[in-house]
Amino acid sequence: MNEKLAAFNRLLGVMDQLREKCPWDREQTFESLRNNTIEETFELVDAIADKDMPNIKKELGDLLLHVVFYSKIAEEQGEFDMAEVANALCDKLIYRHPHVFGQVQVDGAGEVTRNWEDNKITEKDRIGGVLSGVPRSMPPLVKAYRIQEKVAAVGFDWEKKEDIWGKVQEEMAEVEQEIASGDMDKLEAEFGDLMFVVINAARLYGINPEAALERCNKKFIRRFNHVEARCKEEGKPLREIPLSEMDGYWKEAKEIEKQKQQEIWQSSER
């Protein structure tokens, strides 16, 4: 514990010196750091997705720097300091974990999650509604998923998850209707409705839609890279390769992946 406290104190000291002696650090504000913070967060997410532990450690450090940086700026403005940030977090964690710091009994992680949301709702009743805590700047896909989680926690959810597919079909029909009408504004709205309900379907079936979409992105990149490599072997630009030929390379990439997966399964069974 002493080693951890010493390291954190060292970081606070480094931050003090940077704000005092470095021209760039002196000029930074909440607003100027905001986009960098978003970028650092996504870099951490990438490292986690790659299971790259050395990079996770690095990106956690970068994100921690931002927490300390914002706290230092606030301290200089007489608003709050790092100690207040840490204590406020501790108070919140203790309040939202009565099964650890109080007498509440829970049966599994699901009940912990429900209690967490109930406690948050109690807090929000004093300052706003159920959805008041959803950040406006959150990426839309993540925001949709979080909105659905929050309203589901207070009972606004499908009684049977299978019923969601009727809604998906309904939204698809409305998209097709607006495609026929040619009204681009209404078409955008209907595409949004369709995407929202598909995200909801993923949630109901225990799938994180962001993780599922990123998995699809990576798969597409792998397969298209194969198509591109095969076209280069032909010595022709992509635009000069017939679509039917590119589609053949795409199917080839799928077959290669299938064979690799079978080899992995066979190896794990040995």
PDB file of C-alpha atoms in Angstrom:
ATOM      1  CA  MET A   1       0.000   0.000   0.000  1.00  0.00           C
ATOM      2  CA  ASN A   2       2.811   2.426   0.914  1.00  0.00           C
ATOM      3  CA  GLU A   3       4.447   1.795  -2.472  1.00  0.00           C
ATOM      4  CA  LYS A   4       1.174   2.601  -4.272  1.00  0.00           C
ATOM      5  CA  LEU A   5       0.634   5.782  -2.267  1.00  0.00           C
ATOM      6  CA  ALA A   6       4.219   6.839  -2.916  1.00  0.00           C
ATOM      7  CA  ALA A   7       3.775   6.321  -6.654  1.00  0.00           C
ATOM      8  CA  PHE A   8       0.559   8.357  -6.683  1.00  0.00           C
ATOM      9  CA  ASN A   9       2.171  11.133  -4.646  1.00  0.00           C
ATOM     10  CA  ARG A  10       5.024  11.134  -7.147  1.00  0.00           C
ATOM     11  CA  LEU A  11       2.519  11.572  -9.978  1.00  0.00           C
ATOM     12  CA  LEU A  12       0.868  14.500  -8.192  1.00  0.00           C
ATOM     13  CA  GLY A  13       4.286  16.089  -7.717  1.00  0.00           C
ATOM     14  CA  VAL A  14       5.163  15.652 -11.383  1.00  0.00           C
ATOM     15  CA  MET A  15       1.839  17.262 -12.318  1.00  0.00           C
ATOM     16  CA  ASP A  16       2.565  20.238 -10.042  1.00  0.00           C
ATOM     17  CA  GLN A  17       5.921  20.786 -11.749  1.00  0.00           C
ATOM     18  CA  LEU A  18       4.459  20.455 -15.238  1.00  0.00           C
ATOM     19  CA  ARG A  19       1.832  23.114 -14.542  1.00  0.00           C
ATOM     20  CA  GLU A  20       4.485  25.388 -13.103  1.00  0.00           C
ATOM     21  CA  LYS A  21       7.352  24.925 -15.562  1.00  0.00           C
ATOM     22  CA  CYS A  22       6.072  23.545 -18.900  1.00  0.00           C
ATOM     23  CA  PRO A  23       4.600  26.150 -21.304  1.00  0.00           C
ATOM     24  CA  TRP A  24       2.326  23.607 -23.000  1.00  0.00           C
ATOM     25  CA  ASP A  25       0.975  22.152 -19.753  1.00  0.00           C
ATOM     26  CA  ARG A  26       0.380  25.636 -18.331  1.00  0.00           C
ATOM     27  CA  GLU A  27      -1.849  26.520 -21.282  1.00  0.00           C
ATOM     28  CA  GLN A  28      -4.149  23.495 -21.005  1.00  0.00           C
ATOM     29  CA  THR A  29      -7.768  23.828 -19.905  1.00  0.00           C
ATOM     30  CA  PHE A  30     -10.711  21.486 -19.426  1.00  0.00           C
ATOM     31  CA  GLU A  31     -11.801  22.314 -22.961  1.00  0.00           C
ATOM     32  CA  SER A  32      -8.395  21.824 -24.605  1.00  0.00           C
ATOM     33  CA  LEU A  33      -7.893  18.423 -22.960  1.00  0.00           C
ATOM     34  CA  ARG A  34     -11.367  17.089 -23.718  1.00  0.00           C
ATOM     35  CA  ASN A  35     -10.676  15.586 -27.160  1.00  0.00           C
ATOM     36  CA  ASN A  36      -7.363  14.141 -25.968  1.00  0.00           C
ATOM     37  CA  THR A  37      -9.203  12.424 -23.128  1.00  0.00           C
ATOM     38  CA  ILE A  38     -11.651  10.848 -25.570  1.00  0.00           C
ATOM     39  CA  GLU A  39      -8.749   9.668 -27.742  1.00  0.00           C
ATOM     40  CA  GLU A  40      -6.905   8.183 -24.757  1.00  0.00           C
ATOM     41  CA  THR A  41     -10.073   6.355 -23.690  1.00  0.00           C
ATOM     42  CA  PHE A  42     -10.452   4.730 -27.086  1.00  0.00           C
ATOM     43  CA  GLU A  43      -6.760   3.772 -27.108  1.00  0.00           C
ATOM     44  CA  LEU A  44      -7.327   1.980 -23.798  1.00  0.00           C
ATOM     45  CA  VAL A  45     -10.398   0.245 -25.228  1.00  0.00           C
ATOM     46  CA  ASP A  46      -8.325  -0.910 -28.216  1.00  0.00           C
ATOM     47  CA  ALA A  47      -5.613  -2.282 -25.940  1.00  0.00           C
ATOM     48  CA  ILE A  48      -8.211  -4.171 -23.891  1.00  0.00           C
ATOM     49  CA  ALA A  49      -9.784  -5.609 -27.051  1.00  0.00           C
ATOM     50  CA  ASP A  50      -6.323  -6.780 -28.170  1.00  0.00           C
ATOM     51  CA  LYS A  51      -5.600  -8.255 -24.702  1.00  0.00           C
ATOM     52  CA  ASP A  52      -2.308  -6.332 -24.863  1.00  0.00           C
ATOM     53  CA  MET A  53      -1.369  -6.082 -21.178  1.00  0.00           C
ATOM     54  CA  PRO A  54       1.749  -3.879 -21.604  1.00  0.00           C
ATOM     55  CA  ASN A  55      -0.292  -1.440 -23.688  1.00  0.00           C
ATOM     56  CA  ILE A  56      -3.207  -1.589 -21.243  1.00  0.00           C
ATOM     57  CA  LYS A  57      -0.802  -0.519 -18.493  1.00  0.00           C
ATOM     58  CA  LYS A  58       0.489   2.339 -20.661  1.00  0.00           C
ATOM     59  CA  GLU A  59      -2.984   3.560 -21.645  1.00  0.00           C
ATOM     60  CA  LEU A  60      -4.227   3.370 -18.057  1.00  0.00           C
ATOM     61  CA  GLY A  61      -1.348   5.645 -17.147  1.00  0.00           C
ATOM     62  CA  ASP A  62      -2.276   8.085 -19.903  1.00  0.00           C
ATOM     63  CA  LEU A  63      -5.890   8.150 -18.720  1.00  0.00           C
ATOM     64  CA  LEU A  64      -4.825   8.566 -15.094  1.00  0.00           C
ATOM     65  CA  LEU A  65      -2.741  11.557 -16.166  1.00  0.00           C
ATOM     66  CA  HIS A  66      -5.905  13.206 -17.449  1.00  0.00           C
ATOM     67  CA  VAL A  67      -7.730  12.620 -14.159  1.00  0.00           C
ATOM     68  CA  VAL A  68      -4.851  14.229 -12.279  1.00  0.00           C
ATOM     69  CA  PHE A  69      -4.560  17.016 -14.885  1.00  0.00           C
ATOM     70  CA  TYR A  70      -8.240  18.009 -14.632  1.00  0.00           C
ATOM     71  CA  SER A  71      -8.070  17.878 -10.830  1.00  0.00           C
ATOM     72  CA  LYS A  72      -5.003  20.142 -10.806  1.00  0.00           C
ATOM     73  CA  ILE A  73      -6.684  22.694 -13.062  1.00  0.00           C
ATOM     74  CA  ALA A  74      -9.772  22.659 -10.826  1.00  0.00           C
ATOM     75  CA  GLU A  75      -7.585  23.079  -7.736  1.00  0.00           C
ATOM     76  CA  GLU A  76      -5.956  26.159  -9.270  1.00  0.00           C
ATOM     77  CA  GLN A  77      -9.428  27.568  -9.943  1.00  0.00           C
ATOM     78  CA  GLY A  78     -10.486  26.937  -6.337  1.00  0.00           C
ATOM     79  CA  GLU A  79     -13.137  24.392  -7.338  1.00  0.00           C
ATOM     80  CA  PHE A  80     -11.907  21.018  -6.040  1.00  0.00           C
ATOM     81  CA  ASP A  81      -8.713  18.956  -5.790  1.00  0.00           C
ATOM     82  CA  MET A  82      -7.592  15.354  -6.291  1.00  0.00           C
ATOM     83  CA  ALA A  83      -8.424  14.437  -2.692  1.00  0.00           C
ATOM     84  CA  GLU A  84     -12.025  15.582  -3.145  1.00  0.00           C
ATOM     85  CA  VAL A  85     -12.296  13.599  -6.384  1.00  0.00           C
ATOM     86  CA  ALA A  86     -11.021  10.433  -4.675  1.00  0.00           C
ATOM     87  CA  ASN A  87     -13.179  10.894  -1.573  1.00  0.00           C
ATOM     88  CA  ALA A  88     -16.307  11.554  -3.626  1.00  0.00           C
ATOM     89  CA  LEU A  89     -15.640   8.347  -5.544  1.00  0.00           C
ATOM     90  CA  CYS A  90     -15.131   6.366  -2.348  1.00  0.00           C
ATOM     91  CA  ASP A  91     -18.378   7.746  -0.893  1.00  0.00           C
ATOM     92  CA  LYS A  92     -20.270   6.766  -4.032  1.00  0.00           C
ATOM     93  CA  LEU A  93     -18.794   3.261  -4.129  1.00  0.00           C
ATOM     94  CA  ILE A  94     -19.616   2.669  -0.465  1.00  0.00           C
ATOM     95  CA  TYR A  95     -23.185   3.932  -0.940  1.00  0.00           C
ATOM     96  CA  ARG A  96     -23.770   1.774  -4.012  1.00  0.00           C
ATOM     97  CA  HIS A  97     -22.317  -1.388  -2.448  1.00  0.00           C
ATOM     98  CA  PRO A  98     -24.431  -1.894   0.672  1.00  0.00           C
ATOM     99  CA  HIS A  99     -23.798  -5.650   0.370  1.00  0.00           C
ATOM    100  CA  VAL A 100     -20.104  -4.950   1.022  1.00  0.00           C
ATOM    101  CA  PHE A 101     -20.165  -1.944   3.366  1.00  0.00           C
ATOM    102  CA  GLY A 102     -23.635  -2.473   4.895  1.00  0.00           C
ATOM    103  CA  GLN A 103     -26.051  -5.210   5.916  1.00  0.00           C
ATOM    104  CA  VAL A 104     -27.729  -5.899   2.549  1.00  0.00           C
ATOM    105  CA  GLN A 105     -27.625  -9.516   1.333  1.00  0.00           C
ATOM    106  CA  VAL A 106     -27.371 -10.271  -2.395  1.00  0.00           C
ATOM    107  CA  ASP A 107     -27.613 -13.408  -4.495  1.00  0.00           C
ATOM    108  CA  GLY A 108     -25.214 -13.082  -7.424  1.00  0.00           C
ATOM    109  CA  ALA A 109     -23.929 -10.353  -9.722  1.00  0.00           C
ATOM    110  CA  GLY A 110     -27.349  -9.742 -11.303  1.00  0.00           C
ATOM    111  CA  GLU A 111     -28.791  -8.553  -7.999  1.00  0.00           C
ATOM    112  CA  VAL A 112     -25.726  -6.370  -7.411  1.00  0.00           C
ATOM    113  CA  THR A 113     -26.389  -4.686 -10.768  1.00  0.00           C
ATOM    114  CA  ARG A 114     -30.060  -4.108  -9.925  1.00  0.00           C
ATOM    115  CA  ASN A 115     -29.166  -2.624  -6.525  1.00  0.00           C
ATOM    116  CA  TRP A 116     -26.550  -0.411  -8.195  1.00  0.00           C
ATOM    117  CA  GLU A 117     -29.139   0.966 -10.625  1.00  0.00           C
ATOM    118  CA  ASP A 118     -31.732   1.383  -7.850  1.00  0.00           C
ATOM    119  CA  ASN A 119     -29.269   3.406  -5.794  1.00  0.00           C
ATOM    120  CA  LYS A 120     -28.393   5.523  -8.825  1.00  0.00           C
ATOM    121  CA  ILE A 121     -32.092   6.167  -9.431  1.00  0.00           C
ATOM    122  CA  THR A 122     -32.491   7.267  -5.808  1.00  0.00           C
ATOM    123  CA  GLU A 123     -29.633   9.715  -6.325  1.00  0.00           C
ATOM    124  CA  LYS A 124     -31.035  10.919  -9.662  1.00  0.00           C
ATOM    125  CA  ASP A 125     -34.453  11.577  -8.054  1.00  0.00           C
ATOM    126  CA  ARG A 126     -32.756  14.450  -6.313  1.00  0.00           C
ATOM    127  CA  ILE A 127     -31.156  15.914  -9.432  1.00  0.00           C
ATOM    128  CA  GLY A 128     -32.893  14.496 -12.492  1.00  0.00           C
ATOM    129  CA  GLY A 129     -34.559  11.521 -14.166  1.00  0.00           C
ATOM    130  CA  VAL A 130     -33.519   7.969 -14.965  1.00  0.00           C
ATOM    131  CA  LEU A 131     -31.698   9.003 -18.151  1.00  0.00           C
ATOM    132  CA  SER A 132     -30.098  12.165 -16.781  1.00  0.00           C
ATOM    133  CA  GLY A 133     -26.787  10.375 -16.242  1.00  0.00           C
ATOM    134  CA  VAL A 134     -26.320   9.280 -19.869  1.00  0.00           C
ATOM    135  CA  PRO A 135     -23.512  11.478 -21.268  1.00  0.00           C
ATOM    136  CA  ARG A 136     -24.569  13.585 -24.257  1.00  0.00           C
ATOM    137  CA  SER A 137     -21.163  13.066 -25.899  1.00  0.00           C
ATOM    138  CA  MET A 138     -21.261   9.265 -25.641  1.00  0.00           C
ATOM    139  CA  PRO A 139     -20.984   7.555 -29.067  1.00  0.00           C
ATOM    140  CA  PRO A 140     -24.529   6.882 -30.369  1.00  0.00           C
ATOM    141  CA  LEU A 141     -24.289   3.072 -30.425  1.00  0.00           C
ATOM    142  CA  VAL A 142     -23.005   2.927 -26.850  1.00  0.00           C
ATOM    143  CA  LYS A 143     -25.532   5.567 -25.800  1.00  0.00           C
ATOM    144  CA  ALA A 144     -28.448   3.580 -27.242  1.00  0.00           C
ATOM    145  CA  TYR A 145     -27.332   0.465 -25.367  1.00  0.00           C
ATOM    146  CA  ARG A 146     -26.927   2.405 -22.107  1.00  0.00           C
ATOM    147  CA  ILE A 147     -30.341   4.069 -22.487  1.00  0.00           C
ATOM    148  CA  GLN A 148     -31.942   0.664 -22.956  1.00  0.00           C
ATOM    149  CA  GLU A 149     -30.124  -0.764 -19.929  1.00  0.00           C
ATOM    150  CA  LYS A 150     -31.278   2.090 -17.735  1.00  0.00           C
ATOM    151  CA  VAL A 151     -34.946   2.009 -18.677  1.00  0.00           C
ATOM    152  CA  ALA A 152     -34.970  -1.793 -18.437  1.00  0.00           C
ATOM    153  CA  ALA A 153     -33.691  -1.475 -14.861  1.00  0.00           C
ATOM    154  CA  VAL A 154     -36.921   0.324 -13.907  1.00  0.00           C
ATOM    155  CA  GLY A 155     -39.160  -2.177 -15.702  1.00  0.00           C
ATOM    156  CA  PHE A 156     -39.543  -0.507 -19.115  1.00  0.00           C
ATOM    157  CA  ASP A 157     -38.624  -3.556 -21.146  1.00  0.00           C
ATOM    158  CA  TRP A 158     -40.045  -6.348 -23.282  1.00  0.00           C
ATOM    159  CA  GLU A 159     -41.894  -9.017 -21.314  1.00  0.00           C
ATOM    160  CA  LYS A 160     -40.543 -11.716 -23.641  1.00  0.00           C
ATOM    161  CA  LYS A 161     -37.337 -11.143 -25.576  1.00  0.00           C
ATOM    162  CA  GLU A 162     -38.716 -13.027 -28.584  1.00  0.00           C
ATOM    163  CA  ASP A 163     -41.264 -10.224 -29.100  1.00  0.00           C
ATOM    164  CA  ILE A 164     -38.488  -7.878 -30.200  1.00  0.00           C
ATOM    165  CA  TRP A 165     -38.322  -9.537 -33.631  1.00  0.00           C
ATOM    166  CA  GLY A 166     -41.788  -8.353 -34.553  1.00  0.00           C
ATOM    167  CA  LYS A 167     -40.618  -4.812 -33.825  1.00  0.00           C
ATOM    168  CA  VAL A 168     -37.512  -5.358 -35.953  1.00  0.00           C
ATOM    169  CA  GLN A 169     -39.708  -6.457 -38.865  1.00  0.00           C
ATOM    170  CA  GLU A 170     -41.982  -3.444 -38.338  1.00  0.00           C
ATOM    171  CA  GLU A 171     -39.045  -1.025 -38.436  1.00  0.00           C
ATOM    172  CA  MET A 172     -37.618  -2.701 -41.553  1.00  0.00           C
ATOM    173  CA  ALA A 173     -40.968  -2.259 -43.298  1.00  0.00           C
ATOM    174  CA  GLU A 174     -40.990   1.436 -42.376  1.00  0.00           C
ATOM    175  CA  VAL A 175     -37.479   1.847 -43.795  1.00  0.00           C
ATOM    176  CA  GLU A 176     -38.593   0.252 -47.049  1.00  0.00           C
ATOM    177  CA  GLN A 177     -41.626   2.549 -47.137  1.00  0.00           C
ATOM    178  CA  GLU A 178     -39.462   5.671 -46.828  1.00  0.00           C
ATOM    179  CA  ILE A 179     -37.017   4.372 -49.450  1.00  0.00           C
ATOM    180  CA  ALA A 180     -39.984   4.211 -51.820  1.00  0.00           C
ATOM    181  CA  SER A 181     -41.139   7.701 -50.820  1.00  0.00           C
ATOM    182  CA  GLY A 182     -37.749   9.279 -51.454  1.00  0.00           C
ATOM    183  CA  ASP A 183     -38.000  11.450 -48.311  1.00  0.00           C
ATOM    184  CA  MET A 184     -34.410  11.418 -47.025  1.00  0.00           C
ATOM    185  CA  ASP A 185     -35.209  13.085 -43.703  1.00  0.00           C
ATOM    186  CA  LYS A 186     -37.827  10.458 -42.837  1.00  0.00           C
ATOM    187  CA  LEU A 187     -35.551   7.710 -44.144  1.00  0.00           C
ATOM    188  CA  GLU A 188     -32.779   8.807 -41.776  1.00  0.00           C
ATOM    189  CA  ALA A 189     -35.248   8.756 -38.880  1.00  0.00           C
ATOM    190  CA  GLU A 190     -36.467   5.265 -39.778  1.00  0.00           C
ATOM    191  CA  PHE A 191     -32.926   3.922 -40.153  1.00  0.00           C
ATOM    192  CA  GLY A 192     -32.273   5.282 -36.654  1.00  0.00           C
ATOM    193  CA  ASP A 193     -35.344   3.476 -35.318  1.00  0.00           C
ATOM    194  CA  LEU A 194     -34.229   0.240 -36.976  1.00  0.00           C
ATOM    195  CA  MET A 195     -30.707   0.477 -35.576  1.00  0.00           C
ATOM    196  CA  PHE A 196     -32.050   1.290 -32.102  1.00  0.00           C
ATOM    197  CA  VAL A 197     -34.302  -1.770 -32.034  1.00  0.00           C
ATOM    198  CA  VAL A 198     -31.535  -4.066 -33.346  1.00  0.00           C
ATOM    199  CA  ILE A 199     -29.268  -2.812 -30.546  1.00  0.00           C
ATOM    200  CA  ASN A 200     -32.093  -3.555 -28.128  1.00  0.00           C
ATOM    201  CA  ALA A 201     -32.422  -7.063 -29.534  1.00  0.00           C
ATOM    202  CA  ALA A 202     -28.709  -7.656 -28.962  1.00  0.00           C
ATOM    203  CA  ARG A 203     -29.072  -6.518 -25.349  1.00  0.00           C
ATOM    204  CA  LEU A 204     -32.037  -8.814 -24.752  1.00  0.00           C
ATOM    205  CA  TYR A 205     -30.006 -11.792 -25.973  1.00  0.00           C
ATOM    206  CA  GLY A 206     -26.994 -10.926 -23.831  1.00  0.00           C
ATOM    207  CA  ILE A 207     -24.856  -9.563 -26.670  1.00  0.00           C
ATOM    208  CA  ASN A 208     -22.905  -6.320 -26.413  1.00  0.00           C
ATOM    209  CA  PRO A 209     -23.698  -4.686 -29.776  1.00  0.00           C
ATOM    210  CA  GLU A 210     -20.506  -2.640 -29.836  1.00  0.00           C
ATOM    211  CA  ALA A 211     -18.381  -5.751 -29.321  1.00  0.00           C
ATOM    212  CA  ALA A 212     -20.417  -7.608 -31.959  1.00  0.00           C
ATOM    213  CA  LEU A 213     -20.026  -4.778 -34.485  1.00  0.00           C
ATOM    214  CA  GLU A 214     -16.302  -4.451 -33.831  1.00  0.00           C
ATOM    215  CA  ARG A 215     -15.944  -8.208 -34.306  1.00  0.00           C
ATOM    216  CA  CYS A 216     -17.693  -7.820 -37.662  1.00  0.00           C
ATOM    217  CA  ASN A 217     -15.457  -4.850 -38.560  1.00  0.00           C
ATOM    218  CA  LYS A 218     -12.315  -6.875 -37.907  1.00  0.00           C
ATOM    219  CA  LYS A 219     -13.664  -9.818 -39.895  1.00  0.00           C
ATOM    220  CA  PHE A 220     -14.495  -7.570 -42.838  1.00  0.00           C
ATOM    221  CA  ILE A 221     -11.029  -5.979 -42.729  1.00  0.00           C
ATOM    222  CA  ARG A 222      -9.340  -9.399 -42.708  1.00  0.00           C
ATOM    223  CA  ARG A 223     -11.350 -10.631 -45.652  1.00  0.00           C
ATOM    224  CA  PHE A 224     -10.997  -7.473 -47.700  1.00  0.00           C
ATOM    225  CA  ASN A 225      -7.251  -7.435 -47.046  1.00  0.00           C
ATOM    226  CA  HIS A 226      -7.196 -10.929 -48.553  1.00  0.00           C
ATOM    227  CA  VAL A 227      -9.170  -9.707 -51.581  1.00  0.00           C
ATOM    228  CA  GLU A 228      -6.760  -6.814 -52.012  1.00  0.00           C
ATOM    229  CA  ALA A 229      -3.715  -9.084 -51.711  1.00  0.00           C
ATOM    230  CA  ARG A 230      -5.079 -11.486 -54.317  1.00  0.00           C
ATOM    231  CA  CYS A 231      -5.808  -8.617 -56.696  1.00  0.00           C
ATOM    232  CA  LYS A 232      -2.235  -7.411 -56.304  1.00  0.00           C
ATOM    233  CA  GLU A 233      -1.069 -10.876 -57.296  1.00  0.00           C
ATOM    234  CA  GLU A 234      -2.977 -10.326 -60.546  1.00  0.00           C
ATOM    235  CA  GLY A 235      -1.017  -7.125 -61.066  1.00  0.00           C
ATOM    236  CA  LYS A 236      -4.188  -5.055 -61.562  1.00  0.00           C
ATOM    237  CA  PRO A 237      -5.716  -2.155 -59.611  1.00  0.00           C
ATOM    238  CA  LEU A 238      -8.766  -3.088 -57.592  1.00  0.00           C
ATOM    239  CA  ARG A 239     -11.019  -1.033 -59.828  1.00  0.00           C
ATOM    240  CA  GLU A 240     -10.022  -3.134 -62.835  1.00  0.00           C
ATOM    241  CA  ILE A 241     -10.883  -6.464 -61.181  1.00  0.00           C
ATOM    242  CA  PRO A 242     -14.460  -7.624 -61.955  1.00  0.00           C
ATOM    243  CA  LEU A 243     -16.765  -7.766 -58.959  1.00  0.00           C
ATOM    244  CA  SER A 244     -17.386 -11.455 -59.602  1.00  0.00           C
ATOM    245  CA  GLU A 245     -13.652 -12.134 -59.276  1.00  0.00           C
ATOM    246  CA  MET A 246     -13.366 -10.100 -56.072  1.00  0.00           C
ATOM    247  CA  ASP A 247     -16.351 -11.986 -54.698  1.00  0.00           C
ATOM    248  CA  GLY A 248     -14.500 -15.219 -55.429  1.00  0.00           C
ATOM    249  CA  TYR A 249     -11.500 -14.008 -53.438  1.00  0.00           C
ATOM    250  CA  TRP A 250     -13.880 -13.012 -50.628  1.00  0.00           C
ATOM    251  CA  LYS A 251     -15.298 -16.537 -50.509  1.00  0.00           C
ATOM    252  CA  GLU A 252     -11.749 -17.835 -50.554  1.00  0.00           C
ATOM    253  CA  ALA A 253     -10.967 -15.740 -47.470  1.00  0.00           C
ATOM    254  CA  LYS A 254     -14.036 -17.134 -45.716  1.00  0.00           C
ATOM    255  CA  GLU A 255     -12.931 -20.687 -46.503  1.00  0.00           C
ATOM    256  CA  ILE A 256      -9.425 -20.025 -45.167  1.00  0.00           C
ATOM    257  CA  GLU A 257     -10.895 -18.689 -41.925  1.00  0.00           C
ATOM    258  CA  LYS A 258     -13.183 -21.708 -41.660  1.00  0.00           C
ATOM    259  CA  GLN A 259     -10.259 -24.098 -42.080  1.00  0.00           C
ATOM    260  CA  LYS A 260      -8.189 -22.239 -39.468  1.00  0.00           C
ATOM    261  CA  GLN A 261     -11.089 -22.375 -37.018  1.00  0.00           C
ATOM    262  CA  GLN A 262     -11.484 -26.118 -37.566  1.00  0.00           C
ATOM    263  CA  GLU A 263      -7.772 -26.604 -36.909  1.00  0.00           C
ATOM    264  CA  ILE A 264      -8.096 -24.679 -33.647  1.00  0.00           C
ATOM    265  CA  TRP A 265     -11.075 -26.796 -32.559  1.00  0.00           C
ATOM    266  CA  GLN A 266      -9.282 -30.034 -33.458  1.00  0.00           C
ATOM    267  CA  SER A 267      -6.196 -28.885 -31.564  1.00  0.00           C
ATOM    268  CA  SER A 268      -8.235 -28.036 -28.450  1.00  0.00           C
ATOM    269  CA  GLU A 269      -9.887 -31.475 -28.485  1.00  0.00           C
ATOM    270  CA  ARG A 270      -6.590 -33.321 -28.392  1.00  0.00           C
TER     271      ARG A 270
END
